[in-house]
Amino acid sequence: RMSRHAKKLKDHDINPCVAETDATTKCMDDNNYNKEMCTDYFLKYKNCRTFWHGIMMQRKRNGVKPEMPSAEERKKILESMG
């Protein structure tokens, strides 16, 4: 049984970086937890978090609810950016 926190991390509507999280975890598993082998994955995860945090703060300032766009909305945002 997953904890409530673990469920949130896997919820695409709450966590915009599920794919990056999973890829980083897989890389760590595959490389015997040698962080140096997974630098690119950590960077992609960090960039994802930074990008969506910025979007969330902008929406918060503009009074847009929910502050984190849904998975469907995020997909449209990314498509509009190319």
XYZ file of C-alpha atoms in Angstrom:
82
model
C 0.000 0.000 0.000
C 1.364 3.397 -1.030
C 1.503 6.278 1.442
C -0.496 9.411 0.684
C 2.786 11.221 -0.102
C 3.847 8.485 -2.565
C 0.431 8.665 -4.281
C 0.809 12.442 -4.691
C 4.211 11.961 -6.317
C 2.648 9.570 -8.851
C -0.431 11.754 -9.531
C 0.080 13.453 -12.907
C -2.338 16.254 -11.938
C -0.300 17.105 -8.819
C 3.256 16.301 -9.928
C 4.145 17.649 -13.386
C 7.480 15.806 -13.312
C 6.375 12.168 -12.834
C 8.214 11.024 -15.985
C 11.441 12.764 -14.911
C 11.136 11.347 -11.380
C 10.628 7.811 -12.719
C 13.505 8.137 -15.214
C 15.866 9.380 -12.480
C 14.874 6.526 -10.147
C 15.350 3.972 -12.932
C 18.773 5.404 -13.793
C 19.836 5.222 -10.144
C 18.565 1.629 -9.885
C 20.310 0.639 -13.132
C 23.623 2.256 -12.104
C 23.899 0.970 -8.552
C 23.016 4.424 -7.121
C 26.036 6.106 -8.696
C 24.747 9.691 -8.996
C 27.446 10.672 -11.497
C 25.938 8.242 -14.029
C 22.565 10.022 -13.786
C 23.557 13.698 -13.959
C 21.459 14.296 -17.092
C 18.381 12.822 -15.423
C 18.838 15.000 -12.334
C 19.225 18.060 -14.568
C 16.057 17.251 -16.545
C 14.161 16.760 -13.266
C 15.479 20.035 -11.851
C 14.592 21.916 -15.067
C 11.094 20.415 -15.000
C 10.536 21.441 -11.362
C 11.915 24.943 -11.992
C 9.748 25.451 -15.101
C 6.476 24.308 -13.492
C 7.209 26.129 -10.241
C 7.515 29.338 -12.273
C 4.181 28.651 -13.997
C 2.581 27.899 -10.626
C 3.866 31.132 -9.052
C 2.669 33.152 -12.061
C -0.810 31.599 -11.781
C -0.836 32.246 -8.024
C 0.015 35.929 -8.605
C -2.748 36.158 -11.214
C -5.275 34.466 -8.919
C -5.680 31.452 -11.252
C -6.988 28.274 -9.596
C -5.783 25.632 -9.394
C -2.270 27.025 -9.139
C -0.794 23.903 -10.761
C -2.377 23.302 -14.179
C -3.903 19.845 -14.668
C -1.970 17.263 -16.684
C -4.172 18.012 -19.715
C -3.622 21.774 -19.379
C 0.149 21.309 -18.998
C 0.234 19.249 -22.182
C -1.419 22.158 -24.057
C 1.000 24.675 -22.510
C 3.993 22.612 -23.658
C 2.513 22.107 -27.152
C 1.948 25.861 -27.512
C 5.642 26.403 -26.776
C 6.768 23.937 -29.447
